[in-house]
Protein backbone atom coordinates (compact mmCIF):
# COMPACT_ATOMS: atom_id res chain seq x y z
CA UNK A 1 0.00 0.00 0.00
CA UNK A 2 2.95 2.33 0.66
CA UNK A 3 4.13 2.13 -2.93
CA UNK A 4 0.70 2.95 -4.34
CA UNK A 5 0.27 5.94 -2.07
CA UNK A 6 3.73 7.18 -3.03
CA UNK A 7 2.93 6.73 -6.72
CA UNK A 8 -0.35 8.58 -6.24
CA UNK A 9 1.45 11.46 -4.46
CA UNK A 10 4.04 11.56 -7.22
CA UNK A 11 1.35 11.73 -9.91
CA UNK A 12 -0.47 14.51 -8.05
CA UNK A 13 2.74 16.47 -7.68
CA UNK A 14 3.49 16.02 -11.37
CA UNK A 15 -0.03 17.21 -12.32
CA UNK A 16 0.38 20.25 -10.08
CA UNK A 17 3.74 20.97 -11.70
CA UNK A 18 2.19 20.78 -15.17
CA UNK A 19 -0.66 23.07 -14.09
CA UNK A 20 1.82 25.57 -12.67
CA UNK A 21 3.61 25.63 -16.01
CA UNK A 22 0.36 26.10 -17.94
CA UNK A 23 -0.89 28.96 -15.81
CA UNK A 24 0.22 32.39 -16.88
CA UNK A 25 1.43 33.99 -13.68
CA UNK A 26 0.94 37.48 -15.08
CA UNK A 27 -2.73 36.80 -15.82
CA UNK A 28 -3.24 35.26 -12.40
CA UNK A 29 -1.65 38.29 -10.80
CA UNK A 30 -3.87 40.67 -12.77
CA UNK A 31 -6.95 38.66 -11.78
CA UNK A 32 -5.93 38.72 -8.12
CA UNK A 33 -5.48 42.51 -8.30
CA UNK A 34 -8.91 42.90 -9.92
CA UNK A 35 -10.48 40.78 -7.19
CA UNK A 36 -8.73 42.79 -4.49
CA UNK A 37 -9.92 46.03 -6.08
CA UNK A 38 -13.50 44.74 -6.32
CA UNK A 39 -13.37 43.73 -2.65
CA UNK A 40 -12.11 47.18 -1.70
CA UNK A 41 -14.87 48.87 -3.68
CA UNK A 42 -17.50 46.67 -2.01
CA UNK A 43 -16.13 47.62 1.42
CA UNK A 44 -16.02 51.30 0.44
CA UNK A 45 -19.65 51.09 -0.66
CA UNK A 46 -20.60 49.42 2.63
CA UNK A 47 -18.72 52.11 4.55
CA UNK A 48 -20.57 54.82 2.60
CA UNK A 49 -23.90 53.12 3.40
CA UNK A 50 -23.03 52.98 7.09
CA UNK A 51 -21.98 56.64 7.06
CA UNK A 52 -25.24 57.63 5.38
CA UNK A 53 -27.23 55.61 7.89
CA UNK A 54 -25.31 57.26 10.77
CA UNK A 55 -26.12 60.72 9.43
CA UNK A 56 -29.80 59.77 9.17
CA UNK A 57 -29.85 58.46 12.74
CA UNK A 58 -28.15 61.65 13.96
CA UNK A 59 -30.87 63.74 12.30
CA UNK A 60 -33.58 61.50 13.77
CA UNK A 61 -31.98 61.70 17.23
CA UNK A 62 -31.79 65.47 16.99
CA UNK A 63 -35.48 65.68 16.08
CA UNK A 64 -36.34 63.21 18.83
CA UNK A 65 -34.50 65.28 21.45
CA UNK A 66 -36.15 68.50 20.28
CA UNK A 67 -39.55 66.82 20.53
CA UNK A 68 -38.66 65.53 24.01
CA UNK A 69 -37.77 69.08 25.14
CA UNK A 70 -41.10 70.39 23.85
CA UNK A 71 -42.95 67.59 25.62
CA UNK A 72 -41.07 68.38 28.86
CA UNK A 73 -42.19 72.01 28.70
CA UNK A 74 -45.77 71.00 27.94
CA UNK A 75 -45.69 68.42 30.74
CA UNK A 76 -44.40 71.02 33.22
CA UNK A 77 -47.18 73.36 32.16
CA UNK A 78 -49.86 70.64 32.46
CA UNK A 79 -48.62 69.69 35.96
CA UNK A 80 -48.49 73.33 37.10
CA UNK A 81 -52.06 73.87 35.83
CA UNK A 82 -53.16 70.61 37.46
CA UNK A 83 -54.33 69.09 34.17
CA UNK A 84 -53.65 65.48 35.15
CA UNK A 85 -55.30 63.92 32.07
CA UNK A 86 -53.11 65.95 29.73
CA UNK A 87 -50.05 65.28 31.92
CA UNK A 88 -50.65 61.50 31.77
CA UNK A 89 -50.99 61.62 28.00
CA UNK A 90 -47.79 63.68 27.71
CA UNK A 91 -45.93 61.29 30.05
CA UNK A 92 -46.93 58.34 27.83
CA UNK A 93 -45.82 60.22 24.78
CA UNK A 94 -42.52 61.27 26.40
CA UNK A 95 -41.74 57.70 27.50
CA UNK A 96 -42.49 56.36 24.04
CA UNK A 97 -40.31 59.06 22.54
CA UNK A 98 -37.55 58.29 25.07
CA UNK A 99 -37.67 54.58 24.07
CA UNK A 100 -37.36 55.63 20.45
CA UNK A 101 -34.36 57.86 21.28
CA UNK A 102 -32.74 55.00 23.23
CA UNK A 103 -33.17 52.63 20.29
CA UNK A 104 -31.70 55.18 17.90
CA UNK A 105 -28.75 55.73 20.25
CA UNK A 106 -28.19 51.97 20.46
CA UNK A 107 -28.30 51.66 16.64
CA UNK A 108 -25.89 54.56 16.37
CA UNK A 109 -23.44 52.90 18.78
CA UNK A 110 -23.56 49.62 16.81
CA UNK A 111 -23.12 51.38 13.47
CA UNK A 112 -20.28 53.54 14.81
CA UNK A 113 -18.48 50.44 16.06
CA UNK A 114 -19.02 48.66 12.72
CA UNK A 115 -17.88 51.78 10.86
CA UNK A 116 -14.66 51.96 12.88
CA UNK A 117 -13.87 48.26 12.38
CA UNK A 118 -14.67 48.43 8.66
CA UNK A 119 -12.63 51.60 8.23
CA UNK A 120 -9.64 49.98 9.93
CA UNK A 121 -9.98 46.84 7.80
CA UNK A 122 -10.36 48.93 4.66
CA UNK A 123 -7.23 50.98 5.42
CA UNK A 124 -5.21 47.83 6.10
CA UNK A 125 -6.45 46.18 2.90
CA UNK A 126 -5.78 49.32 0.84
CA UNK A 127 -2.21 49.24 2.09
CA UNK A 128 -1.92 45.56 1.14
CA UNK A 129 -3.44 46.31 -2.27
CA UNK A 130 -1.00 49.17 -2.87
CA UNK A 131 1.91 46.95 -1.87
CA UNK A 132 0.63 44.21 -4.16
CA UNK A 133 0.37 46.69 -7.06
CA UNK A 134 3.97 47.75 -6.50
CA UNK A 135 5.12 44.14 -6.42
CA UNK A 136 3.05 43.38 -9.53
CA UNK A 137 4.63 46.31 -11.34
CA UNK A 138 8.07 44.99 -10.44
CA UNK A 139 7.02 41.51 -11.60
CA UNK A 140 5.75 42.85 -14.94
CA UNK A 141 8.91 44.88 -15.40
CA UNK A 142 11.08 41.82 -14.71
CA UNK A 143 8.96 39.71 -17.05
CA UNK A 144 9.31 42.32 -19.78
CA UNK A 145 13.07 42.50 -19.22
CA UNK A 146 13.33 38.73 -19.43
CA UNK A 147 11.25 38.71 -22.59
CA UNK A 148 13.52 41.30 -24.21
CA UNK A 149 16.59 39.43 -23.02
CA UNK A 150 15.19 36.22 -24.53
CA UNK A 151 14.42 38.01 -27.81
CA UNK A 152 17.92 39.51 -27.88
CA UNK A 153 19.50 36.13 -27.15
CA UNK A 154 17.45 34.51 -29.91
CA UNK A 155 18.37 37.29 -32.33
CA UNK A 156 22.02 37.00 -31.43
CA UNK A 157 22.05 33.26 -31.90
CA UNK A 158 20.21 33.54 -35.21
CA UNK A 159 22.33 36.36 -36.57
CA UNK A 160 25.59 35.68 -34.91
CA UNK A 161 28.59 35.84 -37.21
CA UNK A 162 31.17 33.27 -36.57
CA UNK A 163 34.61 33.33 -38.06
CA UNK A 164 35.22 30.74 -40.77
CA UNK A 165 37.42 27.86 -39.83
CA UNK A 166 40.79 27.24 -41.51
CA UNK A 167 39.36 24.19 -43.25
CA UNK A 168 36.56 26.26 -44.81
CA UNK A 169 39.07 28.83 -46.10
CA UNK A 170 41.32 26.10 -47.56
CA UNK A 171 38.32 24.43 -49.24
CA UNK A 172 37.19 27.66 -50.87
CA UNK A 173 40.74 28.41 -52.03
CA UNK A 174 41.00 24.98 -53.67
CA UNK A 175 37.62 25.46 -55.38
CA UNK A 176 38.71 28.82 -56.81
CA UNK A 177 42.04 27.46 -58.06
CA UNK A 178 40.27 24.61 -59.83
CA UNK A 179 37.82 27.04 -61.43
CA UNK A 180 40.67 29.24 -62.68
CA UNK A 181 42.52 26.16 -64.01
CA UNK A 182 39.49 25.19 -66.01
CA UNK A 183 39.40 28.63 -67.53
CA UNK A 184 36.37 30.02 -65.77
CA UNK A 185 35.81 32.76 -63.35
CA UNK A 186 35.44 31.90 -59.73
PDB file of C-alpha atoms in Angstrom:
ATOM      1  CA  UNK A   1       0.000   0.000   0.000  1.00  0.00           C
ATOM      2  CA  UNK A   2       2.946   2.328   0.659  1.00  0.00           C
ATOM      3  CA  UNK A   3       4.135   2.125  -2.932  1.00  0.00           C
ATOM      4  CA  UNK A   4       0.696   2.948  -4.336  1.00  0.00           C
ATOM      5  CA  UNK A   5       0.266   5.942  -2.070  1.00  0.00           C
ATOM      6  CA  UNK A   6       3.733   7.176  -3.034  1.00  0.00           C
ATOM      7  CA  UNK A   7       2.927   6.733  -6.719  1.00  0.00           C
ATOM      8  CA  UNK A   8      -0.349   8.584  -6.241  1.00  0.00           C
ATOM      9  CA  UNK A   9       1.453  11.457  -4.461  1.00  0.00           C
ATOM     10  CA  UNK A  10       4.044  11.560  -7.221  1.00  0.00           C
ATOM     11  CA  UNK A  11       1.347  11.733  -9.908  1.00  0.00           C
ATOM     12  CA  UNK A  12      -0.470  14.508  -8.047  1.00  0.00           C
ATOM     13  CA  UNK A  13       2.743  16.472  -7.682  1.00  0.00           C
ATOM     14  CA  UNK A  14       3.489  16.024 -11.372  1.00  0.00           C
ATOM     15  CA  UNK A  15      -0.029  17.208 -12.320  1.00  0.00           C
ATOM     16  CA  UNK A  16       0.380  20.245 -10.075  1.00  0.00           C
ATOM     17  CA  UNK A  17       3.736  20.971 -11.700  1.00  0.00           C
ATOM     18  CA  UNK A  18       2.190  20.784 -15.171  1.00  0.00           C
ATOM     19  CA  UNK A  19      -0.665  23.068 -14.093  1.00  0.00           C
ATOM     20  CA  UNK A  20       1.821  25.569 -12.673  1.00  0.00           C
ATOM     21  CA  UNK A  21       3.614  25.635 -16.013  1.00  0.00           C
ATOM     22  CA  UNK A  22       0.360  26.097 -17.942  1.00  0.00           C
ATOM     23  CA  UNK A  23      -0.888  28.961 -15.807  1.00  0.00           C
ATOM     24  CA  UNK A  24       0.223  32.389 -16.880  1.00  0.00           C
ATOM     25  CA  UNK A  25       1.435  33.988 -13.680  1.00  0.00           C
ATOM     26  CA  UNK A  26       0.935  37.480 -15.083  1.00  0.00           C
ATOM     27  CA  UNK A  27      -2.726  36.801 -15.825  1.00  0.00           C
ATOM     28  CA  UNK A  28      -3.242  35.259 -12.401  1.00  0.00           C
ATOM     29  CA  UNK A  29      -1.647  38.289 -10.796  1.00  0.00           C
ATOM     30  CA  UNK A  30      -3.866  40.668 -12.773  1.00  0.00           C
ATOM     31  CA  UNK A  31      -6.947  38.659 -11.777  1.00  0.00           C
ATOM     32  CA  UNK A  32      -5.927  38.723  -8.120  1.00  0.00           C
ATOM     33  CA  UNK A  33      -5.482  42.507  -8.301  1.00  0.00           C
ATOM     34  CA  UNK A  34      -8.914  42.900  -9.923  1.00  0.00           C
ATOM     35  CA  UNK A  35     -10.481  40.778  -7.187  1.00  0.00           C
ATOM     36  CA  UNK A  36      -8.732  42.792  -4.492  1.00  0.00           C
ATOM     37  CA  UNK A  37      -9.918  46.032  -6.083  1.00  0.00           C
ATOM     38  CA  UNK A  38     -13.498  44.738  -6.315  1.00  0.00           C
ATOM     39  CA  UNK A  39     -13.368  43.728  -2.652  1.00  0.00           C
ATOM     40  CA  UNK A  40     -12.107  47.177  -1.697  1.00  0.00           C
ATOM     41  CA  UNK A  41     -14.872  48.866  -3.681  1.00  0.00           C
ATOM     42  CA  UNK A  42     -17.495  46.667  -2.008  1.00  0.00           C
ATOM     43  CA  UNK A  43     -16.132  47.618   1.422  1.00  0.00           C
ATOM     44  CA  UNK A  44     -16.015  51.296   0.441  1.00  0.00           C
ATOM     45  CA  UNK A  45     -19.651  51.095  -0.657  1.00  0.00           C
ATOM     46  CA  UNK A  46     -20.602  49.422   2.631  1.00  0.00           C
ATOM     47  CA  UNK A  47     -18.717  52.109   4.546  1.00  0.00           C
ATOM     48  CA  UNK A  48     -20.574  54.816   2.597  1.00  0.00           C
ATOM     49  CA  UNK A  49     -23.904  53.119   3.405  1.00  0.00           C
ATOM     50  CA  UNK A  50     -23.033  52.979   7.095  1.00  0.00           C
ATOM     51  CA  UNK A  51     -21.978  56.645   7.057  1.00  0.00           C
ATOM     52  CA  UNK A  52     -25.240  57.626   5.384  1.00  0.00           C
ATOM     53  CA  UNK A  53     -27.234  55.614   7.892  1.00  0.00           C
ATOM     54  CA  UNK A  54     -25.309  57.255  10.771  1.00  0.00           C
ATOM     55  CA  UNK A  55     -26.124  60.723   9.427  1.00  0.00           C
ATOM     56  CA  UNK A  56     -29.803  59.770   9.166  1.00  0.00           C
ATOM     57  CA  UNK A  57     -29.848  58.458  12.739  1.00  0.00           C
ATOM     58  CA  UNK A  58     -28.147  61.652  13.964  1.00  0.00           C
ATOM     59  CA  UNK A  59     -30.875  63.735  12.299  1.00  0.00           C
ATOM     60  CA  UNK A  60     -33.577  61.500  13.767  1.00  0.00           C
ATOM     61  CA  UNK A  61     -31.984  61.704  17.225  1.00  0.00           C
ATOM     62  CA  UNK A  62     -31.792  65.466  16.986  1.00  0.00           C
ATOM     63  CA  UNK A  63     -35.477  65.681  16.078  1.00  0.00           C
ATOM     64  CA  UNK A  64     -36.337  63.211  18.834  1.00  0.00           C
ATOM     65  CA  UNK A  65     -34.497  65.282  21.448  1.00  0.00           C
ATOM     66  CA  UNK A  66     -36.152  68.498  20.278  1.00  0.00           C
ATOM     67  CA  UNK A  67     -39.547  66.825  20.530  1.00  0.00           C
ATOM     68  CA  UNK A  68     -38.658  65.528  24.009  1.00  0.00           C
ATOM     69  CA  UNK A  69     -37.768  69.082  25.142  1.00  0.00           C
ATOM     70  CA  UNK A  70     -41.102  70.394  23.848  1.00  0.00           C
ATOM     71  CA  UNK A  71     -42.945  67.594  25.617  1.00  0.00           C
ATOM     72  CA  UNK A  72     -41.070  68.384  28.864  1.00  0.00           C
ATOM     73  CA  UNK A  73     -42.191  72.008  28.695  1.00  0.00           C
ATOM     74  CA  UNK A  74     -45.771  71.001  27.939  1.00  0.00           C
ATOM     75  CA  UNK A  75     -45.686  68.422  30.745  1.00  0.00           C
ATOM     76  CA  UNK A  76     -44.397  71.021  33.223  1.00  0.00           C
ATOM     77  CA  UNK A  77     -47.177  73.356  32.158  1.00  0.00           C
ATOM     78  CA  UNK A  78     -49.862  70.638  32.460  1.00  0.00           C
ATOM     79  CA  UNK A  79     -48.615  69.690  35.965  1.00  0.00           C
ATOM     80  CA  UNK A  80     -48.490  73.332  37.097  1.00  0.00           C
ATOM     81  CA  UNK A  81     -52.057  73.872  35.831  1.00  0.00           C
ATOM     82  CA  UNK A  82     -53.159  70.609  37.460  1.00  0.00           C
ATOM     83  CA  UNK A  83     -54.326  69.090  34.171  1.00  0.00           C
ATOM     84  CA  UNK A  84     -53.652  65.484  35.150  1.00  0.00           C
ATOM     85  CA  UNK A  85     -55.298  63.923  32.070  1.00  0.00           C
ATOM     86  CA  UNK A  86     -53.106  65.951  29.727  1.00  0.00           C
ATOM     87  CA  UNK A  87     -50.053  65.280  31.920  1.00  0.00           C
ATOM     88  CA  UNK A  88     -50.647  61.503  31.771  1.00  0.00           C
ATOM     89  CA  UNK A  89     -50.995  61.621  27.997  1.00  0.00           C
ATOM     90  CA  UNK A  90     -47.786  63.685  27.711  1.00  0.00           C
ATOM     91  CA  UNK A  91     -45.925  61.288  30.049  1.00  0.00           C
ATOM     92  CA  UNK A  92     -46.934  58.336  27.832  1.00  0.00           C
ATOM     93  CA  UNK A  93     -45.821  60.225  24.777  1.00  0.00           C
ATOM     94  CA  UNK A  94     -42.521  61.265  26.405  1.00  0.00           C
ATOM     95  CA  UNK A  95     -41.740  57.703  27.504  1.00  0.00           C
ATOM     96  CA  UNK A  96     -42.489  56.364  24.035  1.00  0.00           C
ATOM     97  CA  UNK A  97     -40.307  59.061  22.539  1.00  0.00           C
ATOM     98  CA  UNK A  98     -37.555  58.287  25.066  1.00  0.00           C
ATOM     99  CA  UNK A  99     -37.668  54.583  24.066  1.00  0.00           C
ATOM    100  CA  UNK A 100     -37.359  55.630  20.448  1.00  0.00           C
ATOM    101  CA  UNK A 101     -34.357  57.857  21.281  1.00  0.00           C
ATOM    102  CA  UNK A 102     -32.735  55.003  23.227  1.00  0.00           C
ATOM    103  CA  UNK A 103     -33.174  52.631  20.287  1.00  0.00           C
ATOM    104  CA  UNK A 104     -31.702  55.177  17.901  1.00  0.00           C
ATOM    105  CA  UNK A 105     -28.747  55.729  20.252  1.00  0.00           C
ATOM    106  CA  UNK A 106     -28.188  51.970  20.458  1.00  0.00           C
ATOM    107  CA  UNK A 107     -28.297  51.661  16.642  1.00  0.00           C
ATOM    108  CA  UNK A 108     -25.888  54.559  16.366  1.00  0.00           C
ATOM    109  CA  UNK A 109     -23.438  52.897  18.776  1.00  0.00           C
ATOM    110  CA  UNK A 110     -23.564  49.622  16.814  1.00  0.00           C
ATOM    111  CA  UNK A 111     -23.116  51.383  13.473  1.00  0.00           C
ATOM    112  CA  UNK A 112     -20.278  53.541  14.806  1.00  0.00           C
ATOM    113  CA  UNK A 113     -18.479  50.435  16.058  1.00  0.00           C
ATOM    114  CA  UNK A 114     -19.021  48.665  12.717  1.00  0.00           C
ATOM    115  CA  UNK A 115     -17.884  51.779  10.864  1.00  0.00           C
ATOM    116  CA  UNK A 116     -14.661  51.962  12.885  1.00  0.00           C
ATOM    117  CA  UNK A 117     -13.866  48.262  12.376  1.00  0.00           C
ATOM    118  CA  UNK A 118     -14.666  48.426   8.665  1.00  0.00           C
ATOM    119  CA  UNK A 119     -12.635  51.597   8.232  1.00  0.00           C
ATOM    120  CA  UNK A 120      -9.643  49.978   9.934  1.00  0.00           C
ATOM    121  CA  UNK A 121      -9.983  46.840   7.799  1.00  0.00           C
ATOM    122  CA  UNK A 122     -10.360  48.934   4.656  1.00  0.00           C
ATOM    123  CA  UNK A 123      -7.229  50.976   5.422  1.00  0.00           C
ATOM    124  CA  UNK A 124      -5.210  47.827   6.100  1.00  0.00           C
ATOM    125  CA  UNK A 125      -6.453  46.176   2.899  1.00  0.00           C
ATOM    126  CA  UNK A 126      -5.783  49.322   0.843  1.00  0.00           C
ATOM    127  CA  UNK A 127      -2.210  49.240   2.086  1.00  0.00           C
ATOM    128  CA  UNK A 128      -1.919  45.559   1.144  1.00  0.00           C
ATOM    129  CA  UNK A 129      -3.443  46.308  -2.269  1.00  0.00           C
ATOM    130  CA  UNK A 130      -1.005  49.168  -2.873  1.00  0.00           C
ATOM    131  CA  UNK A 131       1.908  46.945  -1.868  1.00  0.00           C
ATOM    132  CA  UNK A 132       0.634  44.206  -4.164  1.00  0.00           C
ATOM    133  CA  UNK A 133       0.365  46.685  -7.056  1.00  0.00           C
ATOM    134  CA  UNK A 134       3.967  47.751  -6.497  1.00  0.00           C
ATOM    135  CA  UNK A 135       5.119  44.145  -6.418  1.00  0.00           C
ATOM    136  CA  UNK A 136       3.047  43.379  -9.525  1.00  0.00           C
ATOM    137  CA  UNK A 137       4.630  46.315 -11.336  1.00  0.00           C
ATOM    138  CA  UNK A 138       8.067  44.986 -10.443  1.00  0.00           C
ATOM    139  CA  UNK A 139       7.021  41.508 -11.605  1.00  0.00           C
ATOM    140  CA  UNK A 140       5.749  42.851 -14.938  1.00  0.00           C
ATOM    141  CA  UNK A 141       8.907  44.879 -15.401  1.00  0.00           C
ATOM    142  CA  UNK A 142      11.080  41.819 -14.711  1.00  0.00           C
ATOM    143  CA  UNK A 143       8.958  39.707 -17.047  1.00  0.00           C
ATOM    144  CA  UNK A 144       9.311  42.323 -19.783  1.00  0.00           C
ATOM    145  CA  UNK A 145      13.074  42.503 -19.219  1.00  0.00           C
ATOM    146  CA  UNK A 146      13.328  38.734 -19.426  1.00  0.00           C
ATOM    147  CA  UNK A 147      11.247  38.714 -22.585  1.00  0.00           C
ATOM    148  CA  UNK A 148      13.515  41.302 -24.212  1.00  0.00           C
ATOM    149  CA  UNK A 149      16.588  39.425 -23.022  1.00  0.00           C
ATOM    150  CA  UNK A 150      15.186  36.216 -24.531  1.00  0.00           C
ATOM    151  CA  UNK A 151      14.423  38.005 -27.808  1.00  0.00           C
ATOM    152  CA  UNK A 152      17.918  39.506 -27.883  1.00  0.00           C
ATOM    153  CA  UNK A 153      19.497  36.135 -27.154  1.00  0.00           C
ATOM    154  CA  UNK A 154      17.454  34.512 -29.912  1.00  0.00           C
ATOM    155  CA  UNK A 155      18.367  37.288 -32.332  1.00  0.00           C
ATOM    156  CA  UNK A 156      22.023  37.000 -31.435  1.00  0.00           C
ATOM    157  CA  UNK A 157      22.051  33.264 -31.901  1.00  0.00           C
ATOM    158  CA  UNK A 158      20.206  33.539 -35.210  1.00  0.00           C
ATOM    159  CA  UNK A 159      22.327  36.361 -36.571  1.00  0.00           C
ATOM    160  CA  UNK A 160      25.591  35.677 -34.911  1.00  0.00           C
ATOM    161  CA  UNK A 161      28.591  35.837 -37.214  1.00  0.00           C
ATOM    162  CA  UNK A 162      31.172  33.265 -36.571  1.00  0.00           C
ATOM    163  CA  UNK A 163      34.606  33.333 -38.055  1.00  0.00           C
ATOM    164  CA  UNK A 164      35.216  30.741 -40.773  1.00  0.00           C
ATOM    165  CA  UNK A 165      37.423  27.863 -39.826  1.00  0.00           C
ATOM    166  CA  UNK A 166      40.791  27.240 -41.506  1.00  0.00           C
ATOM    167  CA  UNK A 167      39.362  24.195 -43.251  1.00  0.00           C
ATOM    168  CA  UNK A 168      36.557  26.261 -44.811  1.00  0.00           C
ATOM    169  CA  UNK A 169      39.069  28.830 -46.103  1.00  0.00           C
ATOM    170  CA  UNK A 170      41.319  26.099 -47.562  1.00  0.00           C
ATOM    171  CA  UNK A 171      38.324  24.429 -49.235  1.00  0.00           C
ATOM    172  CA  UNK A 172      37.187  27.657 -50.866  1.00  0.00           C
ATOM    173  CA  UNK A 173      40.745  28.410 -52.031  1.00  0.00           C
ATOM    174  CA  UNK A 174      41.002  24.976 -53.672  1.00  0.00           C
ATOM    175  CA  UNK A 175      37.622  25.462 -55.378  1.00  0.00           C
ATOM    176  CA  UNK A 176      38.712  28.823 -56.810  1.00  0.00           C
ATOM    177  CA  UNK A 177      42.042  27.463 -58.057  1.00  0.00           C
ATOM    178  CA  UNK A 178      40.274  24.607 -59.828  1.00  0.00           C
ATOM    179  CA  UNK A 179      37.816  27.037 -61.428  1.00  0.00           C
ATOM    180  CA  UNK A 180      40.675  29.239 -62.681  1.00  0.00           C
ATOM    181  CA  UNK A 181      42.522  26.159 -64.012  1.00  0.00           C
ATOM    182  CA  UNK A 182      39.490  25.188 -66.014  1.00  0.00           C
ATOM    183  CA  UNK A 183      39.398  28.626 -67.530  1.00  0.00           C
ATOM    184  CA  UNK A 184      36.373  30.016 -65.765  1.00  0.00           C
ATOM    185  CA  UNK A 185      35.807  32.762 -63.346  1.00  0.00           C
ATOM    186  CA  UNK A 186      35.435  31.904 -59.729  1.00  0.00           C
TER     187      UNK A 186
END
